[in-house]
Amino acid sequence: MSDSPLPGQVEEKEMQEIEKGATDGPISSPSQSDVISTNNILASMPSKTSQWSGMSSHRRGRSVRHRSARSSRGARPAVLDVEGQGQDEADLLAEEIAEGKMAIRDLAKPMETKREMLRKLQGKGLKGFGWRVSMQRRWKKSKENMSDAFAKLEVWRSPMHSIEGKFGTGILSYFQFMRWLLFLNLVIFLLMFLFILLPALIFTRQIGTVTSSNSTNSSAVDCESRYVPFNVSLYEPTRDHISDYIVDVLQGKGIMEDTHLFYGFYENTIQRIQETEGFTFTYNLPLAYLLTSLSYFLISLILMVRNSAQGLQESLVSSEDKFYTYCNKVFAGWDFCINDGRAADLKHGQIRYELKTDLEEQRILQKQAKRTGGEKCRLYSVRFVVNIFVLAILGAGGFLIYYASTFALEWNAQYGTAANTDAFLKLLVTYTPSLTITGLNMIVPIIFDKLVGFEDYSPEFEIQMTLLRTVFLRLASVATLLGTLYTQIACSTYTNGDAECRVCDVEIRCWETYVGQEMYKLVIMDFLVGTAVTLFVEFPRKFIVSRFKDKLEDVVGYQEFQIPKNVLDIVYSQTLCWIGTFFAPMLPAICVIKTIIFFYLKKLSLMHNCIPSTKPFRASKSRTFFMVILLVSFLLCIIPVGIGIVQIYPSRACGPFRSLNTMFEIVTQTIAGWPTVVRDIFFFLGSAGFLVPAVLILCLLLYYFRALSVAHKKMVAVLKDQLILEGKDKHFLLQRVYELQGTTDPTRAKQNKAQADRKAAATKQAPNGYNNESPPPRVPSSAWDNANSHPNSVNDGW
């Protein structure tokens, strides 16, 4: 076995000699010819002769010269400048010492001079360094322990690991997305509970109280006094049947309408809390209602943007260095901290699924690269026809929703108040819009899933295209319903008499509660349908396919977990929650309970009924796209709520804004009561004199950070190439060492010997001296006969 040094040992040995000499004393200095020879060798390294040496080497040379100059002076001012800069001081100090050592090693100076510089580097300014490093390590260890403790308290931690090990990170991203929405709805619920529900529970409800003294006060008081008996006479159960209460719970009317669940229950009062030393502390419930509603929209936006940015970073990182992805997963993908057999099996499954994903992507890319011009033309024609068909389906769905909403409202106005109207028929007609939307959401995505198969997209883009089409369907359904409601409740004036308490001469006394009831019914219907499909479709399908495997497996087949459909289900549910929370403040509590139940139902169905998907996809990109879809639905939710706040007249019979012309008027009234200086500053912040310079400054900052990002990307590319050249430098130096020693590279010698052995074995097995791995040369039949008779001459000639 050869005693030649391994890669990396040359530099390490040299550094050890320098450090040893720094403590043991001087040794003889090398001659001038040795220094010149060393410089010539260093100048001929690949990193010095490549095309990048003009920029990166010059930059690195300046940095090395700068560091060496500082080190040669011996005072180490950079180390002294670091002191007192917080907890990162020890790391910066250690980094400075390491850089100084590297600079000393690279200098073309005698060994005695290098050792003297190293003694100065290690001896000055290092008092207390060991203590700071020790404290830094303890702090780092404490943070790791705290992180592990919080990780053990993570919600649904064990189910997440089971899902990841069996089905991969793609499906895991769906359940992580569901958990994120659970916490988002929990935050929204806490906001509405603390600032709206809790004050309403504390303060006594007083019918007929108003906050302002404009001309609408008298009509508001009169409408409220008419609204309460009107509501009771219409919806309160008159028979002692439990079915009446069940219908009320499903419709959100009767006993449900006059509760804290809906907008109409809350008052338009300013409660006096305490009065001390001339100051009166009050709680303005209408203002709190509006600001809290705007706050949950703002918090949702901030959390979505933050999560999207993190997912985008992961996506960009995972999309780079495709060449090394297999090596990283095979040689560096295992977690050596795993000491449990079940955890090891899960990790095996995760790595296997990721490798499968990479191989599938490469296969699809190769298939796309081999398409001919005719195949591309035919494929684009098919995609055009499919998109036209998709638009036609979306248009037909919008018309059905509009017709169902109009029919339900007209039927309720004509037959809903009749005494002989059947309760079940009334419930069915009331749920007509919700049933129509739910039916479209169940049937149309199946059609979209079949159509996208004809378009021959990659698995990742296929999921994204299906998600886009389905989200447009669902958002268009909700938008059509809200547009229909807008045409029914948006009036510019109110008539006199009893009709003044109604909306657009329609039998709706409190349109905000009416909208909240529609969102409430959609949430309830979505929950019931989702639960029914999971329990009565997915489980029976698995039982039937398993029971009659030979007969039905090819026809029905085992079901896969459809990520587009399931993602759109929770995005649709979140859309209803965002819109409905403004008109039904306690709706987030229902959404939290619904999300928890859905998580366990989906997890149970996934583990027992589904098989791993045959179309793998990446979790990082999927998670980012999920957030983009959620952001699109969020923007849709802002539009109807914003229109309701600034444009539509509030109902005169109910709600915190019953005495105002618009809901936003409560903000202008509050600002009008502020001191003059504060009011002027606030109005200036909303004027063009402030907004225009602010926008210009933001544009300049955006341009600056964009340019900085481009420069960083270029520098990263340069450093990557330089890193490759550094590896070639080590190989070059090892080759010179082997040449000086008169030996050969042991690794290359073994590779050459193994290759020669394989060729020899193949030559013995193959007839006529040819290798089995390559076909014989194509020659005419006569020449081939001659070749068979003289194999050696053929080998020599070819």
Short mmCIF file of C-alpha atoms in Angstrom, two decimals, residues 368-671:
data_model
loop_
_atom_site.label_atom_id
_atom_site.label_comp_id
_atom_site.label_asym_id
_atom_site.label_seq_id
_atom_site.Cartn_x
_atom_site.Cartn_y
_atom_site.Cartn_z
CA GLN A 368 -40.52 16.66 -24.43
CA ALA A 369 -37.16 17.23 -26.09
CA LYS A 370 -37.85 14.47 -28.65
CA ARG A 371 -41.13 15.94 -29.92
CA THR A 372 -41.27 16.62 -33.64
CA GLY A 373 -42.81 19.66 -35.29
CA GLY A 374 -45.96 17.78 -36.24
CA GLU A 375 -46.42 16.44 -32.71
CA LYS A 376 -46.05 19.96 -31.27
CA CYS A 377 -48.60 21.40 -33.71
CA ARG A 378 -51.10 18.66 -32.90
CA LEU A 379 -50.52 19.10 -29.15
CA TYR A 380 -51.05 22.89 -29.29
CA SER A 381 -54.29 22.39 -31.22
CA VAL A 382 -55.57 19.98 -28.58
CA ARG A 383 -54.68 22.42 -25.81
CA PHE A 384 -56.51 25.25 -27.59
CA VAL A 385 -59.69 23.18 -27.94
CA VAL A 386 -59.51 22.06 -24.32
CA ASN A 387 -59.18 25.65 -23.06
CA ILE A 388 -62.18 26.74 -25.12
CA PHE A 389 -64.19 23.91 -23.61
CA VAL A 390 -63.05 24.90 -20.10
CA LEU A 391 -64.22 28.51 -20.64
CA ALA A 392 -67.60 27.23 -21.82
CA ILE A 393 -67.96 25.13 -18.66
CA LEU A 394 -67.10 28.11 -16.45
CA GLY A 395 -69.66 30.29 -18.22
CA ALA A 396 -72.39 27.68 -17.89
CA GLY A 397 -71.60 27.25 -14.18
CA GLY A 398 -71.89 30.99 -13.56
CA PHE A 399 -75.28 31.09 -15.27
CA LEU A 400 -76.57 28.19 -13.14
CA ILE A 401 -75.51 29.91 -9.92
CA TYR A 402 -77.13 33.19 -10.95
CA TYR A 403 -80.37 31.43 -11.85
CA ALA A 404 -80.41 29.41 -8.59
CA SER A 405 -79.82 32.52 -6.43
CA THR A 406 -82.55 34.52 -8.17
CA PHE A 407 -84.99 31.62 -7.98
CA ALA A 408 -84.39 31.06 -4.26
CA LEU A 409 -84.93 34.73 -3.38
CA GLU A 410 -88.09 35.06 -5.48
CA TRP A 411 -89.55 31.82 -4.13
CA ASN A 412 -88.91 32.84 -0.51
CA ALA A 413 -90.52 36.24 -1.12
CA GLN A 414 -93.61 34.58 -2.59
CA TYR A 415 -94.03 31.35 -0.61
CA GLY A 416 -91.56 31.55 2.27
CA THR A 417 -93.89 33.36 4.68
CA ALA A 418 -96.91 31.18 3.93
CA ALA A 419 -98.11 29.06 6.85
CA ASN A 420 -98.76 25.94 4.77
CA THR A 421 -95.29 25.83 3.21
CA ASP A 422 -93.50 22.55 3.90
CA ALA A 423 -90.42 23.00 6.10
CA PHE A 424 -88.28 20.56 4.11
CA LEU A 425 -89.22 22.19 0.80
CA LYS A 426 -88.41 25.58 2.25
CA LEU A 427 -85.02 24.30 3.45
CA LEU A 428 -84.30 22.78 0.05
CA VAL A 429 -85.12 25.97 -1.82
CA THR A 430 -83.11 28.03 0.65
CA TYR A 431 -80.11 25.79 0.00
CA THR A 432 -80.50 25.92 -3.79
CA PRO A 433 -77.53 28.28 -4.37
CA SER A 434 -75.35 26.32 -1.95
CA LEU A 435 -76.31 22.99 -3.53
CA THR A 436 -75.63 24.36 -7.01
CA ILE A 437 -72.17 25.64 -6.06
CA THR A 438 -71.31 22.42 -4.19
CA GLY A 439 -72.49 20.27 -7.10
CA LEU A 440 -70.38 22.23 -9.56
CA ASN A 441 -67.39 21.99 -7.24
CA MET A 442 -67.75 18.21 -7.15
CA ILE A 443 -68.45 17.46 -10.83
CA VAL A 444 -66.49 20.05 -12.81
CA PRO A 445 -63.04 19.30 -11.25
CA ILE A 446 -63.45 15.67 -12.36
CA ILE A 447 -64.02 16.90 -15.91
CA PHE A 448 -60.99 19.19 -15.65
CA ASP A 449 -58.86 16.30 -14.41
CA LYS A 450 -59.82 14.20 -17.43
CA LEU A 451 -59.27 17.06 -19.87
CA VAL A 452 -55.79 17.92 -18.61
CA GLY A 453 -54.66 14.38 -19.44
CA PHE A 454 -55.03 15.15 -23.16
CA GLU A 455 -52.72 18.19 -22.92
CA ASP A 456 -49.58 16.18 -22.04
CA TYR A 457 -48.13 18.50 -19.39
CA SER A 458 -45.48 17.60 -16.85
CA PRO A 459 -46.84 16.34 -13.49
CA GLU A 460 -45.95 19.58 -11.73
CA PHE A 461 -47.47 21.83 -14.39
CA GLU A 462 -50.48 19.52 -14.70
CA ILE A 463 -51.24 20.06 -11.03
CA GLN A 464 -50.80 23.81 -11.41
CA MET A 465 -53.06 23.98 -14.47
CA THR A 466 -55.76 21.91 -12.75
CA LEU A 467 -55.50 24.11 -9.68
CA LEU A 468 -55.83 27.29 -11.73
CA ARG A 469 -58.91 26.08 -13.57
CA THR A 470 -60.57 24.73 -10.47
CA VAL A 471 -59.82 27.82 -8.43
CA PHE A 472 -61.33 29.98 -11.15
CA LEU A 473 -64.41 27.78 -11.02
CA ARG A 474 -64.76 28.10 -7.26
CA LEU A 475 -63.94 31.76 -7.07
CA ALA A 476 -66.21 32.48 -10.01
CA SER A 477 -68.99 30.60 -8.21
CA VAL A 478 -68.60 32.70 -5.07
CA ALA A 479 -68.23 35.88 -7.13
CA THR A 480 -71.41 35.11 -9.08
CA LEU A 481 -73.34 34.52 -5.85
CA LEU A 482 -72.06 37.76 -4.33
CA GLY A 483 -72.80 39.65 -7.54
CA THR A 484 -76.36 38.33 -7.50
CA LEU A 485 -76.74 39.39 -3.87
CA TYR A 486 -75.31 42.82 -4.73
CA THR A 487 -78.00 43.42 -7.36
CA GLN A 488 -80.61 42.57 -4.75
CA ILE A 489 -79.35 44.71 -1.86
CA ALA A 490 -77.53 47.70 -3.45
CA CYS A 491 -79.98 50.61 -3.55
CA SER A 492 -79.15 54.29 -3.65
CA THR A 493 -82.24 55.41 -1.74
CA TYR A 494 -84.81 54.09 0.70
CA THR A 495 -88.53 54.63 0.34
CA ASN A 496 -90.80 55.96 3.05
CA GLY A 497 -92.91 54.02 5.50
CA ASP A 498 -92.39 50.36 6.33
CA ALA A 499 -90.51 49.82 3.06
CA GLU A 500 -87.73 52.03 4.41
CA CYS A 501 -86.69 49.17 6.66
CA ARG A 502 -86.39 46.78 3.72
CA VAL A 503 -83.72 46.56 1.04
CA CYS A 504 -84.71 47.38 -2.54
CA ASP A 505 -88.34 46.46 -1.81
CA VAL A 506 -87.17 42.88 -1.15
CA GLU A 507 -88.19 41.15 2.07
CA ILE A 508 -84.69 41.53 3.56
CA ARG A 509 -84.57 43.63 6.71
CA CYS A 510 -80.85 43.08 7.51
CA TRP A 511 -78.81 42.45 4.36
CA GLU A 512 -75.53 41.99 6.25
CA THR A 513 -77.01 39.11 8.21
CA TYR A 514 -78.51 37.75 4.99
CA VAL A 515 -75.05 37.65 3.36
CA GLY A 516 -73.62 36.08 6.50
CA GLN A 517 -76.30 33.40 6.38
CA GLU A 518 -75.40 32.57 2.77
CA MET A 519 -71.73 32.17 3.72
CA TYR A 520 -72.73 30.15 6.77
CA LYS A 521 -74.83 27.79 4.64
CA LEU A 522 -71.98 27.35 2.16
CA VAL A 523 -69.60 26.44 5.01
CA ILE A 524 -72.08 23.95 6.49
CA MET A 525 -72.82 22.42 3.09
CA ASP A 526 -69.11 22.13 2.26
CA PHE A 527 -68.51 20.36 5.57
CA LEU A 528 -71.39 17.93 5.14
CA VAL A 529 -70.51 17.06 1.56
CA GLY A 530 -66.81 16.61 2.32
CA THR A 531 -67.56 14.33 5.25
CA ALA A 532 -70.10 12.32 3.28
CA VAL A 533 -67.76 11.80 0.32
CA THR A 534 -64.96 10.60 2.58
CA LEU A 535 -67.07 8.20 4.62
CA PHE A 536 -69.56 6.94 2.03
CA VAL A 537 -67.54 7.02 -1.19
CA GLU A 538 -63.83 6.59 -0.50
CA PHE A 539 -64.05 3.88 2.16
CA PRO A 540 -66.65 1.78 0.27
CA ARG A 541 -64.58 2.11 -2.90
CA LYS A 542 -61.52 0.70 -1.15
CA PHE A 543 -63.57 -2.16 0.31
CA ILE A 544 -65.15 -3.06 -3.03
CA VAL A 545 -61.87 -2.94 -4.96
CA SER A 546 -60.13 -5.04 -2.30
CA ARG A 547 -62.99 -7.53 -2.12
CA PHE A 548 -63.36 -7.98 -5.88
CA LYS A 549 -59.78 -7.30 -6.85
CA ASP A 550 -59.65 -9.45 -9.96
CA LYS A 551 -62.84 -8.05 -11.46
CA LEU A 552 -62.87 -4.37 -10.52
CA GLU A 553 -59.24 -3.40 -10.09
CA ASP A 554 -58.77 -2.55 -13.76
CA VAL A 555 -62.19 -0.86 -14.05
CA VAL A 556 -62.32 1.15 -10.82
CA GLY A 557 -58.78 0.90 -9.52
CA TYR A 558 -57.26 2.04 -6.26
CA GLN A 559 -57.70 5.71 -5.62
CA GLU A 560 -54.86 8.20 -5.42
CA PHE A 561 -54.82 11.29 -3.26
CA GLN A 562 -55.84 14.09 -5.60
CA ILE A 563 -53.86 17.11 -4.45
CA PRO A 564 -55.55 19.70 -6.75
CA LYS A 565 -59.03 18.76 -5.56
CA ASN A 566 -58.12 18.65 -1.87
CA VAL A 567 -56.15 21.90 -1.99
CA LEU A 568 -59.04 23.66 -3.68
CA ASP A 569 -61.39 22.34 -1.01
CA ILE A 570 -59.51 24.06 1.78
CA VAL A 571 -58.83 27.20 -0.28
CA TYR A 572 -62.55 27.42 -1.03
CA SER A 573 -63.33 26.92 2.65
CA GLN A 574 -60.88 29.67 3.61
CA THR A 575 -62.43 32.01 1.04
CA LEU A 576 -65.83 31.52 2.64
CA CYS A 577 -64.29 32.12 6.06
CA TRP A 578 -62.65 35.41 5.03
CA ILE A 579 -65.81 36.80 3.44
CA GLY A 580 -68.17 35.43 6.03
CA THR A 581 -66.23 36.61 9.08
CA PHE A 582 -67.17 40.24 8.44
CA PHE A 583 -70.90 39.36 8.32
CA ALA A 584 -70.75 36.48 10.84
CA PRO A 585 -67.98 37.24 13.38
CA MET A 586 -68.01 33.79 14.98
CA LEU A 587 -67.66 31.92 11.69
CA PRO A 588 -63.86 31.39 12.23
CA ALA A 589 -64.68 29.18 15.24
CA ILE A 590 -66.72 26.93 12.95
CA CYS A 591 -63.87 26.92 10.42
CA VAL A 592 -61.36 25.88 13.12
CA ILE A 593 -63.53 22.93 14.17
CA LYS A 594 -64.13 22.02 10.54
CA THR A 595 -60.37 22.06 9.75
CA ILE A 596 -59.56 19.78 12.70
CA ILE A 597 -62.22 17.26 11.70
CA PHE A 598 -61.15 17.37 8.06
CA PHE A 599 -57.51 16.77 8.96
CA TYR A 600 -58.23 13.51 10.72
CA LEU A 601 -60.75 12.41 8.08
CA LYS A 602 -58.31 13.09 5.22
CA LYS A 603 -55.43 11.47 7.07
CA LEU A 604 -57.49 8.37 7.83
CA SER A 605 -58.68 8.09 4.24
CA LEU A 606 -55.15 8.66 2.92
CA MET A 607 -53.54 5.96 5.05
CA HIS A 608 -56.26 3.33 4.50
CA ASN A 609 -57.74 4.04 1.07
CA CYS A 610 -55.07 5.65 -1.11
CA ILE A 611 -51.91 4.48 -2.79
CA PRO A 612 -48.82 6.63 -3.52
CA SER A 613 -49.31 8.83 -6.54
CA THR A 614 -47.88 7.75 -9.89
CA LYS A 615 -47.25 11.43 -10.71
CA PRO A 616 -44.66 12.69 -8.25
CA PHE A 617 -44.16 16.36 -7.57
CA ARG A 618 -41.99 18.58 -5.42
CA ALA A 619 -43.20 19.88 -2.08
CA SER A 620 -41.39 23.23 -2.14
CA LYS A 621 -42.88 24.35 -5.45
CA SER A 622 -46.30 22.96 -4.53
CA ARG A 623 -46.31 24.84 -1.23
CA THR A 624 -45.43 28.09 -2.97
CA PHE A 625 -48.15 27.58 -5.55
CA PHE A 626 -50.67 26.81 -2.80
CA MET A 627 -49.91 30.20 -1.27
CA VAL A 628 -50.26 31.91 -4.64
CA ILE A 629 -53.71 30.34 -5.09
CA LEU A 630 -54.67 31.39 -1.58
CA LEU A 631 -53.46 34.93 -2.27
CA VAL A 632 -55.63 35.12 -5.39
CA SER A 633 -58.69 34.06 -3.39
CA PHE A 634 -57.75 36.59 -0.69
CA LEU A 635 -57.81 39.40 -3.24
CA LEU A 636 -61.27 38.27 -4.33
CA CYS A 637 -62.45 38.37 -0.73
CA ILE A 638 -61.31 41.98 -0.27
CA ILE A 639 -63.49 43.26 -3.13
CA PRO A 640 -67.00 42.42 -1.80
CA VAL A 641 -66.12 43.33 1.77
CA GLY A 642 -64.59 46.63 0.63
CA ILE A 643 -67.66 47.46 -1.45
CA GLY A 644 -69.86 46.72 1.54
CA ILE A 645 -67.78 49.03 3.73
CA VAL A 646 -67.48 52.09 1.50
CA GLN A 647 -70.42 51.97 -0.91
CA ILE A 648 -73.55 50.07 0.18
CA TYR A 649 -75.92 51.66 2.68
CA PRO A 650 -75.95 49.78 6.00
CA SER A 651 -79.22 48.23 7.10
CA ARG A 652 -81.38 50.55 9.20
CA ALA A 653 -82.73 47.71 11.34
CA CYS A 654 -79.58 45.99 12.63
CA GLY A 655 -75.84 46.07 13.12
CA PRO A 656 -73.27 48.51 14.51
CA PHE A 657 -73.58 50.90 11.53
CA ARG A 658 -77.37 51.20 11.33
CA SER A 659 -77.38 54.99 11.85
CA LEU A 660 -74.65 55.78 9.28
CA ASN A 661 -74.75 56.32 5.54
CA THR A 662 -71.75 54.04 5.00
CA MET A 663 -69.75 51.82 7.33
CA PHE A 664 -66.58 53.81 6.71
CA GLU A 665 -68.28 56.93 8.03
CA ILE A 666 -67.49 55.82 11.57
CA VAL A 667 -63.79 56.38 10.79
CA THR A 668 -64.34 59.95 9.55
CA GLN A 669 -66.47 60.73 12.60
CA THR A 670 -63.76 59.42 14.91
CA ILE A 671 -61.01 61.40 13.17
#
